PDB file of N, CA and C in Angstrom:
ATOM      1  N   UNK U  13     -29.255 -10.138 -28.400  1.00  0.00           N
ATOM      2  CA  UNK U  13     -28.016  -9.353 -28.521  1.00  0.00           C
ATOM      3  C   UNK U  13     -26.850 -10.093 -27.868  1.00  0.00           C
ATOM      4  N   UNK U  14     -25.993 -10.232 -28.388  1.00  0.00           N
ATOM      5  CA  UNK U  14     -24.909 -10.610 -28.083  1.00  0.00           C
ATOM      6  C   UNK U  14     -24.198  -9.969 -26.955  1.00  0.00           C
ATOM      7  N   UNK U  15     -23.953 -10.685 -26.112  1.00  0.00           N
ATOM      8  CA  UNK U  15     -23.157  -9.625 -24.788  1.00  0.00           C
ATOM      9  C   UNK U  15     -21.804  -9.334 -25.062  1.00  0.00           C
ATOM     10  N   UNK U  16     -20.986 -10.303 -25.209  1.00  0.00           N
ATOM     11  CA  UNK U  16     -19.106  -9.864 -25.772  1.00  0.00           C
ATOM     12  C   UNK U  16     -19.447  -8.573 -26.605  1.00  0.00           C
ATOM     13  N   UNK U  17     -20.691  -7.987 -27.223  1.00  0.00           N
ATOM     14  CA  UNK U  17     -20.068  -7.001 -27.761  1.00  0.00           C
ATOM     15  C   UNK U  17     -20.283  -5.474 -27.141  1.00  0.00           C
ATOM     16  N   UNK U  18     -20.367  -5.813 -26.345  1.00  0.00           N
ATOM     17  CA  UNK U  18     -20.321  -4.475 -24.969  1.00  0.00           C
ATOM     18  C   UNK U  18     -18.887  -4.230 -24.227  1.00  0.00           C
ATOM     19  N   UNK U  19     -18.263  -5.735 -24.794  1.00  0.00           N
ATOM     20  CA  UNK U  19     -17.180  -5.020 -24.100  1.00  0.00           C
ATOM     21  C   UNK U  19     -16.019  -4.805 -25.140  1.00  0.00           C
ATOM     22  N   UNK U  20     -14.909  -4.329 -24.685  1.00  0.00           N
ATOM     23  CA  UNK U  20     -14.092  -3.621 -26.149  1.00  0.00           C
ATOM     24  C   UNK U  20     -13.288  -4.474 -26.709  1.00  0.00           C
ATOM     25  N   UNK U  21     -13.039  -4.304 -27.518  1.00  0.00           N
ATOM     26  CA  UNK U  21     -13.104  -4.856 -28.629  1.00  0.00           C
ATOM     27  C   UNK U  21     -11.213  -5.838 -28.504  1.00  0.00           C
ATOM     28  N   UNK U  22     -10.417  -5.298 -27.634  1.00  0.00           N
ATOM     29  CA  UNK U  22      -9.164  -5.776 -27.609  1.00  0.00           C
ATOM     30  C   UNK U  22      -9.768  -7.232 -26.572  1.00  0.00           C
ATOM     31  N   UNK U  23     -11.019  -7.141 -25.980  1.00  0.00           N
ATOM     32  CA  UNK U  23     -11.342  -8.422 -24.825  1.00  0.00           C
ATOM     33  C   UNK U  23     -11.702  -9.527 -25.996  1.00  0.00           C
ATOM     34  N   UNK U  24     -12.490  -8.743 -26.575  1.00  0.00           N
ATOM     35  CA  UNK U  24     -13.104  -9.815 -27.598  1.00  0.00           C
ATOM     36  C   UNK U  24     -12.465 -10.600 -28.651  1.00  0.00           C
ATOM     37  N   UNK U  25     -11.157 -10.141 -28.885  1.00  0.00           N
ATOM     38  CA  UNK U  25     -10.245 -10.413 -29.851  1.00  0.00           C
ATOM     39  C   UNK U  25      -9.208 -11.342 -29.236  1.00  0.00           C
ATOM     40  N   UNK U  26      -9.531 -12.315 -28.787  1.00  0.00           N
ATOM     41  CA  UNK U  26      -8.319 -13.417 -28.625  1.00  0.00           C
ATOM     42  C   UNK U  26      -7.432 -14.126 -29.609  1.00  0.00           C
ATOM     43  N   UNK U  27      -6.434 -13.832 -29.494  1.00  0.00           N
ATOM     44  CA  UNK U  27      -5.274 -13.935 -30.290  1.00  0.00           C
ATOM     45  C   UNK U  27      -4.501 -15.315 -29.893  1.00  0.00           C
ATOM     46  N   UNK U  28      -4.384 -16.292 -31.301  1.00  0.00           N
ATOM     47  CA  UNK U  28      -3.990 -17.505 -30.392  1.00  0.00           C
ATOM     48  C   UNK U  28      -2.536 -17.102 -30.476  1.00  0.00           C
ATOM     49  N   UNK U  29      -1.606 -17.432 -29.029  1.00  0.00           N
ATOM     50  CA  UNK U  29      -0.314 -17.062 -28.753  1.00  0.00           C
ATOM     51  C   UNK U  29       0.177 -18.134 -29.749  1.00  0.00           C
ATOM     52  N   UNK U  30       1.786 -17.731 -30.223  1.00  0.00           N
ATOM     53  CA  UNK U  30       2.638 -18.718 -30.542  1.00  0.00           C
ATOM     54  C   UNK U  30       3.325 -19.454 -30.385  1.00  0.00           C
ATOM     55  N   UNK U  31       3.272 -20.773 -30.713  1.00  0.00           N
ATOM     56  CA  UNK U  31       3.479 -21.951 -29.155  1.00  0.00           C
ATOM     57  C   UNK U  31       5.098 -22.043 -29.214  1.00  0.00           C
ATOM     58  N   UNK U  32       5.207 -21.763 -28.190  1.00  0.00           N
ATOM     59  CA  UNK U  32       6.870 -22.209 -27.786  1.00  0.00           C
ATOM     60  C   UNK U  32       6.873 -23.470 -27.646  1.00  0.00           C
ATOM     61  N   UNK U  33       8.083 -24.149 -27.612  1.00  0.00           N
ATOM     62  CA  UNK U  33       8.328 -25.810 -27.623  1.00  0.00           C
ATOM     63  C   UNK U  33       7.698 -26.133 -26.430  1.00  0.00           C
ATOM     64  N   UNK U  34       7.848 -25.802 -25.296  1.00  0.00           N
ATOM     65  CA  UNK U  34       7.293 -26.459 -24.333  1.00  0.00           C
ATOM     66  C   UNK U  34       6.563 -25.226 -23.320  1.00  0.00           C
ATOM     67  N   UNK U  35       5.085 -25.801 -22.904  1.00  0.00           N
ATOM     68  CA  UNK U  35       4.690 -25.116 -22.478  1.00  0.00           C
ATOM     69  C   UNK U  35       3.644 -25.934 -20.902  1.00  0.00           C
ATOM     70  N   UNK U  36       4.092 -25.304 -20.092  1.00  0.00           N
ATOM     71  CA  UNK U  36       2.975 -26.506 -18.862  1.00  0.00           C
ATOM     72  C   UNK U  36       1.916 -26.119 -19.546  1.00  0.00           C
ATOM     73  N   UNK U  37       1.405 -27.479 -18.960  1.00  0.00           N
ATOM     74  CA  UNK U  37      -0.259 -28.281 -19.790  1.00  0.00           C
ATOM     75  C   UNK U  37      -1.119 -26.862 -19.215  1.00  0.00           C
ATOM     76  N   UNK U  38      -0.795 -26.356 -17.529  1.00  0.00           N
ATOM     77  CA  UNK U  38      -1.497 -25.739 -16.846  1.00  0.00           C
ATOM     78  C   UNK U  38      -1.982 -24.258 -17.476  1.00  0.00           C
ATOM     79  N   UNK U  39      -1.077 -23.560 -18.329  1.00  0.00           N
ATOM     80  CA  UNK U  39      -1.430 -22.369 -19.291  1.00  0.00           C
ATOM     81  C   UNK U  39      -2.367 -22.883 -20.098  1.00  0.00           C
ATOM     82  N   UNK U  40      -2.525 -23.918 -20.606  1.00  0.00           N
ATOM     83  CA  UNK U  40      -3.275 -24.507 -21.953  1.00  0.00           C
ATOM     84  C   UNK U  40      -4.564 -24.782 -22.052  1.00  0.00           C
ATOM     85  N   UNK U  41      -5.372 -23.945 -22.862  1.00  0.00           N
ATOM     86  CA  UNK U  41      -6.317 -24.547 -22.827  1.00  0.00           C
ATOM     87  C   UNK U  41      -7.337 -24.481 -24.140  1.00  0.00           C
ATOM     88  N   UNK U  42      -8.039 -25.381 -24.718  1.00  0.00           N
ATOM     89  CA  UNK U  42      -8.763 -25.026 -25.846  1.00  0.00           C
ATOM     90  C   UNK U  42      -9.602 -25.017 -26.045  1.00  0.00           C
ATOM     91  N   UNK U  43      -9.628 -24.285 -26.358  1.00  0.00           N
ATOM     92  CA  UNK U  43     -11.379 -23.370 -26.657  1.00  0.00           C
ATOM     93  C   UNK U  43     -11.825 -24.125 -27.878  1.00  0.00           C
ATOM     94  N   UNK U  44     -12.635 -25.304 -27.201  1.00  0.00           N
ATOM     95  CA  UNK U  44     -13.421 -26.022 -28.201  1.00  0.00           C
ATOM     96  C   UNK U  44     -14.744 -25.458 -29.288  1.00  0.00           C
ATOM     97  N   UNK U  45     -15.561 -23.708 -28.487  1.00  0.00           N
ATOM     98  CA  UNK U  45     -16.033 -23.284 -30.193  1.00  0.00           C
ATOM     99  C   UNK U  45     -15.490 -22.811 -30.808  1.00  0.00           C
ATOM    100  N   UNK U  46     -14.230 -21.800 -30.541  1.00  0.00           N
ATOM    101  CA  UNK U  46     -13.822 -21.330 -31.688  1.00  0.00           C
ATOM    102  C   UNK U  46     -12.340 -21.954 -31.950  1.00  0.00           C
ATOM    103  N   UNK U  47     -12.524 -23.319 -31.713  1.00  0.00           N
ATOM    104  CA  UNK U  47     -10.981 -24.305 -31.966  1.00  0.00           C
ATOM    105  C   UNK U  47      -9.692 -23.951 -31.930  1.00  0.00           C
ATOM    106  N   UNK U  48      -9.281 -23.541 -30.991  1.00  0.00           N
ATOM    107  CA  UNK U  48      -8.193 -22.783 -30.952  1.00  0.00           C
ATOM    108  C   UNK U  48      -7.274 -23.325 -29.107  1.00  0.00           C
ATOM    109  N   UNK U  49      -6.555 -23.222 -29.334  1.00  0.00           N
ATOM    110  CA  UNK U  49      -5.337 -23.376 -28.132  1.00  0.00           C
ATOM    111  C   UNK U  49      -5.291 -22.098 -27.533  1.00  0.00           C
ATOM    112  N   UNK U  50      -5.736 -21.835 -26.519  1.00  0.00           N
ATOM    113  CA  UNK U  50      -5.189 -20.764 -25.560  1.00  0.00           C
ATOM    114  C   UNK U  50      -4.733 -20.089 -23.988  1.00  0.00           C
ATOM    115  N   UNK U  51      -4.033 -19.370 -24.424  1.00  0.00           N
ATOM    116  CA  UNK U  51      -2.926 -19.356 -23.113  1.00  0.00           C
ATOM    117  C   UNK U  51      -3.399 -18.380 -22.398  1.00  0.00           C
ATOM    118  N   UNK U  52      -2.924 -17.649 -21.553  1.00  0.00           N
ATOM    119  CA  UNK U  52      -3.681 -16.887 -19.992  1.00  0.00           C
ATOM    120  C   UNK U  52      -2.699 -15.305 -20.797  1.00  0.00           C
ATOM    121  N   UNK U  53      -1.656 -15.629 -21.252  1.00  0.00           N
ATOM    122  CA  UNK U  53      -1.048 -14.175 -21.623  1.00  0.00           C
ATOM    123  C   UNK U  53      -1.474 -13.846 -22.823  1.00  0.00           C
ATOM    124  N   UNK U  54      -2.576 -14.485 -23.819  1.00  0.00           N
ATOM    125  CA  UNK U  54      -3.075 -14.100 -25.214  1.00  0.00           C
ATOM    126  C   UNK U  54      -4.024 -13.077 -24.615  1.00  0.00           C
ATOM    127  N   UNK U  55      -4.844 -13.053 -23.751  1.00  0.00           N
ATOM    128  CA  UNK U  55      -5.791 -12.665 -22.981  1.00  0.00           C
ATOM    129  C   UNK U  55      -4.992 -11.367 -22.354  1.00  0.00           C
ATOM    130  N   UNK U  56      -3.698 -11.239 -22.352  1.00  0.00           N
ATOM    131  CA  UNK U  56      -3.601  -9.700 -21.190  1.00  0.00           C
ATOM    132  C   UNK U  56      -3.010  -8.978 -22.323  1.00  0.00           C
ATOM    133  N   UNK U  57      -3.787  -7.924 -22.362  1.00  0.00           N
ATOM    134  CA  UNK U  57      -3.957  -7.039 -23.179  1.00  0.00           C
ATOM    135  C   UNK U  57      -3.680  -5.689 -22.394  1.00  0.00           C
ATOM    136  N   UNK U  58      -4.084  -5.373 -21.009  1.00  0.00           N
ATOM    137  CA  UNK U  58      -4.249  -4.177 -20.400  1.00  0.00           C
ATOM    138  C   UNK U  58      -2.435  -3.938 -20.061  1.00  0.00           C
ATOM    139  N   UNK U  59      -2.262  -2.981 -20.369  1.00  0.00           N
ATOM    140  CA  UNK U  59      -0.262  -2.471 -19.655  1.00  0.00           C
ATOM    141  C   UNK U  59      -0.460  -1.766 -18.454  1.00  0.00           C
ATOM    142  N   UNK U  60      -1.370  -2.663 -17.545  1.00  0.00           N
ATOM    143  CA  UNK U  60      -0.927  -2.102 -15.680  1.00  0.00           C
ATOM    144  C   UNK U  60       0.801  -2.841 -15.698  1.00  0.00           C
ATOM    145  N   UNK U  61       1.233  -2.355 -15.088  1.00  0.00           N
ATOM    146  CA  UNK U  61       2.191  -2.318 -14.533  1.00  0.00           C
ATOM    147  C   UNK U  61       2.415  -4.020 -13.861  1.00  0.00           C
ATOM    148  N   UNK U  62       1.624  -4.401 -12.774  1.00  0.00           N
ATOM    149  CA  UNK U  62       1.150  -5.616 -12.273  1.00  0.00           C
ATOM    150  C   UNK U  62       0.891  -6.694 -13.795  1.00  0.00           C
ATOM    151  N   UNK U  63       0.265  -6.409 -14.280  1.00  0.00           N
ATOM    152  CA  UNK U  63      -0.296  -7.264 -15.571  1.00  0.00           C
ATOM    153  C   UNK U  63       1.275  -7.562 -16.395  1.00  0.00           C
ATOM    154  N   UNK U  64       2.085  -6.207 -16.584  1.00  0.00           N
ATOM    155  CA  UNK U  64       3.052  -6.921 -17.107  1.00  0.00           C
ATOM    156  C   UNK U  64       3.884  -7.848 -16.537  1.00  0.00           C
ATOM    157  N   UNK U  65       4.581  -7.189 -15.251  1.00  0.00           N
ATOM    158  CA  UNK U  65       5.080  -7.560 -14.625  1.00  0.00           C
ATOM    159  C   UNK U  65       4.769  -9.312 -14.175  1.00  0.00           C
ATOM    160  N   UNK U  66       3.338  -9.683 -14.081  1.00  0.00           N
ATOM    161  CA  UNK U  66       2.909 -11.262 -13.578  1.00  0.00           C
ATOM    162  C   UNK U  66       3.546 -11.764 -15.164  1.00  0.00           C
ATOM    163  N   UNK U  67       3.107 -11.233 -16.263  1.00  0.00           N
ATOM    164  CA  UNK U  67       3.601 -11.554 -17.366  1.00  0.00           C
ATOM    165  C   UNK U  67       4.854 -12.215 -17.626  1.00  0.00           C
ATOM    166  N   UNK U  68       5.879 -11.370 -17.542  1.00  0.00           N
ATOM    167  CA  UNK U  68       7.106 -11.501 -17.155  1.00  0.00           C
ATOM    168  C   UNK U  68       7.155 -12.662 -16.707  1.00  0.00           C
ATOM    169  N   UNK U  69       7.116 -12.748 -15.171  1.00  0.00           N
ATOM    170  CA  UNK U  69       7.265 -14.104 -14.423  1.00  0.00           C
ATOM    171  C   UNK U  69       6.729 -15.601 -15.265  1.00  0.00           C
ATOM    172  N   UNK U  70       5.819 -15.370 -15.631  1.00  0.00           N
ATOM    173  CA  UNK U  70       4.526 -15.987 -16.457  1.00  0.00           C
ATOM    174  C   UNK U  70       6.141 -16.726 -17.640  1.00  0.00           C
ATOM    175  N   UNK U  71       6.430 -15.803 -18.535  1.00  0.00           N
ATOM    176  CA  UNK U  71       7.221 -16.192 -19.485  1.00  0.00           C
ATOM    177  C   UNK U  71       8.268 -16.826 -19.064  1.00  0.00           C
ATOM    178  N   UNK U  72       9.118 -16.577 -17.890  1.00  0.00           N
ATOM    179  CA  UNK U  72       9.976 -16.543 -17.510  1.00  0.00           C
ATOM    180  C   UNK U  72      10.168 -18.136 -16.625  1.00  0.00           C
ATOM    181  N   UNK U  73       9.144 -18.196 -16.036  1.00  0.00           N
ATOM    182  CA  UNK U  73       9.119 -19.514 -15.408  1.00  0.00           C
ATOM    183  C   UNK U  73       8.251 -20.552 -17.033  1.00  0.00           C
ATOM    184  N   UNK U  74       7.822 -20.111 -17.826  1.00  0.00           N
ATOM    185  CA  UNK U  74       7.938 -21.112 -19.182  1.00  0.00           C
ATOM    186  C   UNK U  74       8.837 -21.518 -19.509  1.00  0.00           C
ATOM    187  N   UNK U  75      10.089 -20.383 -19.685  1.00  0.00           N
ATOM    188  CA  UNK U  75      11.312 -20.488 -19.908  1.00  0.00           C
ATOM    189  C   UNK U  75      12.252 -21.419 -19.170  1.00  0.00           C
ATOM    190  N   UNK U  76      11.783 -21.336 -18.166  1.00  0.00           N
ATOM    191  CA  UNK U  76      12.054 -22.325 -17.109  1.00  0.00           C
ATOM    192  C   UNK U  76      12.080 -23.621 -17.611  1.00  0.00           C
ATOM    193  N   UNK U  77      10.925 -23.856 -17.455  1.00  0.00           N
ATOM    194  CA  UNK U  77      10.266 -25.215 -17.582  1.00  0.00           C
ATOM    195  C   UNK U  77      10.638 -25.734 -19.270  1.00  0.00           C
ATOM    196  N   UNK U  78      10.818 -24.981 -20.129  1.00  0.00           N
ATOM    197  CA  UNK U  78      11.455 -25.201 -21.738  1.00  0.00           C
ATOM    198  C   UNK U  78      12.874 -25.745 -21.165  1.00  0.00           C
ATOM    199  N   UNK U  79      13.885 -25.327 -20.057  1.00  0.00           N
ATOM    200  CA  UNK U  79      14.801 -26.260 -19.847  1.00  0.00           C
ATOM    201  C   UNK U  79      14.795 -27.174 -19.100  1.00  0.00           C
ATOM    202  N   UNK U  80      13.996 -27.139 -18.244  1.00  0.00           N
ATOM    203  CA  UNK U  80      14.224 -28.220 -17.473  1.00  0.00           C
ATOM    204  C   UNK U  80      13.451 -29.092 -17.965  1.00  0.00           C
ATOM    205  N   UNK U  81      12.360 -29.047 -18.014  1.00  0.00           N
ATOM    206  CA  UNK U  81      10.989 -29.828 -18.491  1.00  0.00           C
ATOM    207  C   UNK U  81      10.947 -30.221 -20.244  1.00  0.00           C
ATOM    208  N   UNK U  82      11.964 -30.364 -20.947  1.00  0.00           N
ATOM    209  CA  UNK U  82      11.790 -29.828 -22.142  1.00  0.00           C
ATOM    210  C   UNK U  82      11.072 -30.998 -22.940  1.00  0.00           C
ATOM    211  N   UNK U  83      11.377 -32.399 -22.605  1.00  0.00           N
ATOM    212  CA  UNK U  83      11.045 -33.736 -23.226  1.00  0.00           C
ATOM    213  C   UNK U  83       9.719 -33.648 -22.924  1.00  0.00           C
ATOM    214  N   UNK U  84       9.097 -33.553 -21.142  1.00  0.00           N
ATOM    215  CA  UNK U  84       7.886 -33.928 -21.021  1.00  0.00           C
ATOM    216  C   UNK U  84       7.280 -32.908 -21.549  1.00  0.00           C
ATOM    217  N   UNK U  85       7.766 -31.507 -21.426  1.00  0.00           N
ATOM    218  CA  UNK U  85       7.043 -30.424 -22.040  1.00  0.00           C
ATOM    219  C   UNK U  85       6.243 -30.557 -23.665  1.00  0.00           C
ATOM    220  N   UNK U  86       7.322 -31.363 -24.412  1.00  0.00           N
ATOM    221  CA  UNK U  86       7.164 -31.570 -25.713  1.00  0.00           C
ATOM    222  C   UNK U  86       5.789 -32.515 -25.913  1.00  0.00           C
ATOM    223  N   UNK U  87       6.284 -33.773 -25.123  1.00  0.00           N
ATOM    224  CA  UNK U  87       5.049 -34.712 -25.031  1.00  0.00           C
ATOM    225  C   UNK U  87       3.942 -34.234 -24.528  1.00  0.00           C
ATOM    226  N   UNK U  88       3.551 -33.673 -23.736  1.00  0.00           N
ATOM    227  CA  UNK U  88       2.346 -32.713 -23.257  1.00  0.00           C
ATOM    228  C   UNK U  88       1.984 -31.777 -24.188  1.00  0.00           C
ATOM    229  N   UNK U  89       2.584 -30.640 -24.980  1.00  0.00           N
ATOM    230  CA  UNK U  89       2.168 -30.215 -26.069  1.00  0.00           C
ATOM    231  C   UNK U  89       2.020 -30.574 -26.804  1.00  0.00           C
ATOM    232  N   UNK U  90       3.010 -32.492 -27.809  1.00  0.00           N
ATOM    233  CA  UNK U  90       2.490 -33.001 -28.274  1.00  0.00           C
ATOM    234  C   UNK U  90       0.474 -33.798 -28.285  1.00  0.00           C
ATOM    235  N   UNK U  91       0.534 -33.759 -26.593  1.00  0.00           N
ATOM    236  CA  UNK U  91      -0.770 -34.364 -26.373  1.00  0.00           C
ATOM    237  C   UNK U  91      -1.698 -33.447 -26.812  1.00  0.00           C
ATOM    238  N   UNK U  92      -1.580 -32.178 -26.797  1.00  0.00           N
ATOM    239  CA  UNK U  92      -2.315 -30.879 -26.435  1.00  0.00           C
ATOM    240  C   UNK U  92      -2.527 -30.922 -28.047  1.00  0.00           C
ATOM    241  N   UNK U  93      -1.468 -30.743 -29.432  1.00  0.00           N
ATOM    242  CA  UNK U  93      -1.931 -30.405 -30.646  1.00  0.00           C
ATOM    243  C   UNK U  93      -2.885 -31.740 -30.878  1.00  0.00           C
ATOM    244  N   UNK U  94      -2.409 -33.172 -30.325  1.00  0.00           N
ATOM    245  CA  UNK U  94      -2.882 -34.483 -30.980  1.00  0.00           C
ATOM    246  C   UNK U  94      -4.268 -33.872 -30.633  1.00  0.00           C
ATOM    247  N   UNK U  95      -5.031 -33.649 -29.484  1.00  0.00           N
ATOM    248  CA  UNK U  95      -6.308 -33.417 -29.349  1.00  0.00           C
ATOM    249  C   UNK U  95      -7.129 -32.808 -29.641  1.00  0.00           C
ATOM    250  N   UNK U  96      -6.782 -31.334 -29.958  1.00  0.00           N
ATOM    251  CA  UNK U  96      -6.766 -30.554 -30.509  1.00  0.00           C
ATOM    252  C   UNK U  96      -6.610 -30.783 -32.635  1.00  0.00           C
ATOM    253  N   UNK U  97      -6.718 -32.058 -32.736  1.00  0.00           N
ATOM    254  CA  UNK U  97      -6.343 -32.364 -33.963  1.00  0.00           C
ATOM    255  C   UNK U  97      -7.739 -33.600 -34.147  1.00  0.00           C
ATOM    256  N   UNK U  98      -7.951 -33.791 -33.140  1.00  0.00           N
ATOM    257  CA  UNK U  98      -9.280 -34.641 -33.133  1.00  0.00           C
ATOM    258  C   UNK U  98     -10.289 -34.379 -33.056  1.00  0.00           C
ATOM    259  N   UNK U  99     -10.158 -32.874 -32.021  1.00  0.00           N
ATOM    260  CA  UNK U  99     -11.731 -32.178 -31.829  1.00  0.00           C
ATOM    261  C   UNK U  99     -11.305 -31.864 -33.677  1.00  0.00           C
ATOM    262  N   UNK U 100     -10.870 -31.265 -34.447  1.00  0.00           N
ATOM    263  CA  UNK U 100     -10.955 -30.499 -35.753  1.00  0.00           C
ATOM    264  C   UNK U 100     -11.460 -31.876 -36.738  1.00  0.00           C
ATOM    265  N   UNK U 101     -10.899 -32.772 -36.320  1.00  0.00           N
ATOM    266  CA  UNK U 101     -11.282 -33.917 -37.529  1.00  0.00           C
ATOM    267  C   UNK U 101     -12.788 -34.390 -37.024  1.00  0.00           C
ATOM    268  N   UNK U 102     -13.260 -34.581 -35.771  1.00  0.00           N
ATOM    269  CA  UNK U 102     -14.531 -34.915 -35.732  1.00  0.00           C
ATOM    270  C   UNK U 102     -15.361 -33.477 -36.200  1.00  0.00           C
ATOM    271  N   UNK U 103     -15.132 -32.059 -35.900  1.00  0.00           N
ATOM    272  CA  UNK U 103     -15.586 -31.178 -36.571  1.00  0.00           C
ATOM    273  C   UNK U 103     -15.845 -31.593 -37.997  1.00  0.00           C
ATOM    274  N   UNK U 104     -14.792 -31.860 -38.737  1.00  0.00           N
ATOM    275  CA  UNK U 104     -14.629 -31.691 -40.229  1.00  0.00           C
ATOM    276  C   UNK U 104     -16.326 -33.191 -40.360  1.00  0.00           C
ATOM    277  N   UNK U 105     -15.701 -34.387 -40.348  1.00  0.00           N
ATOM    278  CA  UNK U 105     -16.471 -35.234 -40.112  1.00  0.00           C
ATOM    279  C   UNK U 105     -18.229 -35.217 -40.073  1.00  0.00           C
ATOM    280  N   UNK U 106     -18.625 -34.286 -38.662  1.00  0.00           N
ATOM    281  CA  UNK U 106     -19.687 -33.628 -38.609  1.00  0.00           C
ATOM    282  C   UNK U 106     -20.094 -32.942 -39.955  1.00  0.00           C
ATOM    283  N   UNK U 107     -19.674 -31.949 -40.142  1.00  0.00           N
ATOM    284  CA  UNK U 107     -20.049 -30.837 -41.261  1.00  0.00           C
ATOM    285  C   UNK U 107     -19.798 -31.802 -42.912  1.00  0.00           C
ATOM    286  N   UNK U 108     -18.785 -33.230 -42.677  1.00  0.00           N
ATOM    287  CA  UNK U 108     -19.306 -33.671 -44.295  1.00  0.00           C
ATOM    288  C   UNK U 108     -21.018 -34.671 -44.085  1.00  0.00           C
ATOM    289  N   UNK U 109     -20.710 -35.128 -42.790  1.00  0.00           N
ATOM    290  CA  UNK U 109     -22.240 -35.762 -42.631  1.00  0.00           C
ATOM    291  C   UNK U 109     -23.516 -34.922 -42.918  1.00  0.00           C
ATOM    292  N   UNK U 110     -23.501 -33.805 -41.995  1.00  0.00           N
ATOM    293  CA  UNK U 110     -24.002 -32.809 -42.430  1.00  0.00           C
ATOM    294  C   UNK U 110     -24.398 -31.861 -43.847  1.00  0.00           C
ATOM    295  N   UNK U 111     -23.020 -32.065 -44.254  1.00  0.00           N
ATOM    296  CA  UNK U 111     -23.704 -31.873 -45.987  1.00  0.00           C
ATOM    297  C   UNK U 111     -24.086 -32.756 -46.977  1.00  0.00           C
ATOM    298  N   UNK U 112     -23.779 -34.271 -46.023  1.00  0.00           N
ATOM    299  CA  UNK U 112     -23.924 -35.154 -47.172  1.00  0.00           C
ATOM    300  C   UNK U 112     -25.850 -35.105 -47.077  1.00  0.00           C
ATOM    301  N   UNK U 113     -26.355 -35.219 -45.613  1.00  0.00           N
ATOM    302  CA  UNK U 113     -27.333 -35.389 -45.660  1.00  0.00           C
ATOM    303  C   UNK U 113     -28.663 -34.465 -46.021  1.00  0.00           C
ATOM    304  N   UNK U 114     -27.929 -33.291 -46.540  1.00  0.00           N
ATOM    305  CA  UNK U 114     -28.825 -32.352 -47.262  1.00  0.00           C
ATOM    306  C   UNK U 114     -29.256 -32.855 -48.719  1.00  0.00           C
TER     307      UNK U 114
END
């Protein structure tokens, strides 16, 4: 039995956020099985008060960093899709080897 499905169903449902131009590397991260880029606020789902509120800050100091940081920001998210573009092509790769050798 699968354990994620004990818990509800908004936990289990990660939603990949939509990438703003620049984002610190430090939010980022990708979830190499189900190939996807994801951030710490795709994940908050609950409306405590606290949860939004860190949120807020969360966006706000992105926002930040989109001006000040905006070049390296770019190049770091550039790094982030390039890799994210390699795990998918060695995926793809795998699965034609894989069917070739059936």
């Amino acid at each position: 039995m699968r354990h994620d499905i004990l818990k509800p169903r908004s936990h289990r449902k990660t939603k990949l956020a939509s990438l703003p131009t620049a984002v610190p590397l430090s939010f980022t991260r990708i979830n190499q099985k189900k190939m996807r880029i994801e951030r710490p606020w795709s994940r908050w789902k609950r409306n405590t008060r606290t949860g939004i509120q860190c949120r807020y800050d969360r966006e706000e100091s992105v926002l930040m960093d989109r001006y000040d940081g905006l070049d390296e920001g770019i190049k770091r998210l550039a790094k982030v899709e390039g890799s994210l573009v390699d795990v998918l092509k060695n995926k793809m790769r795998n699965d034609e080897l894989y069917r070739n050798r059936k």
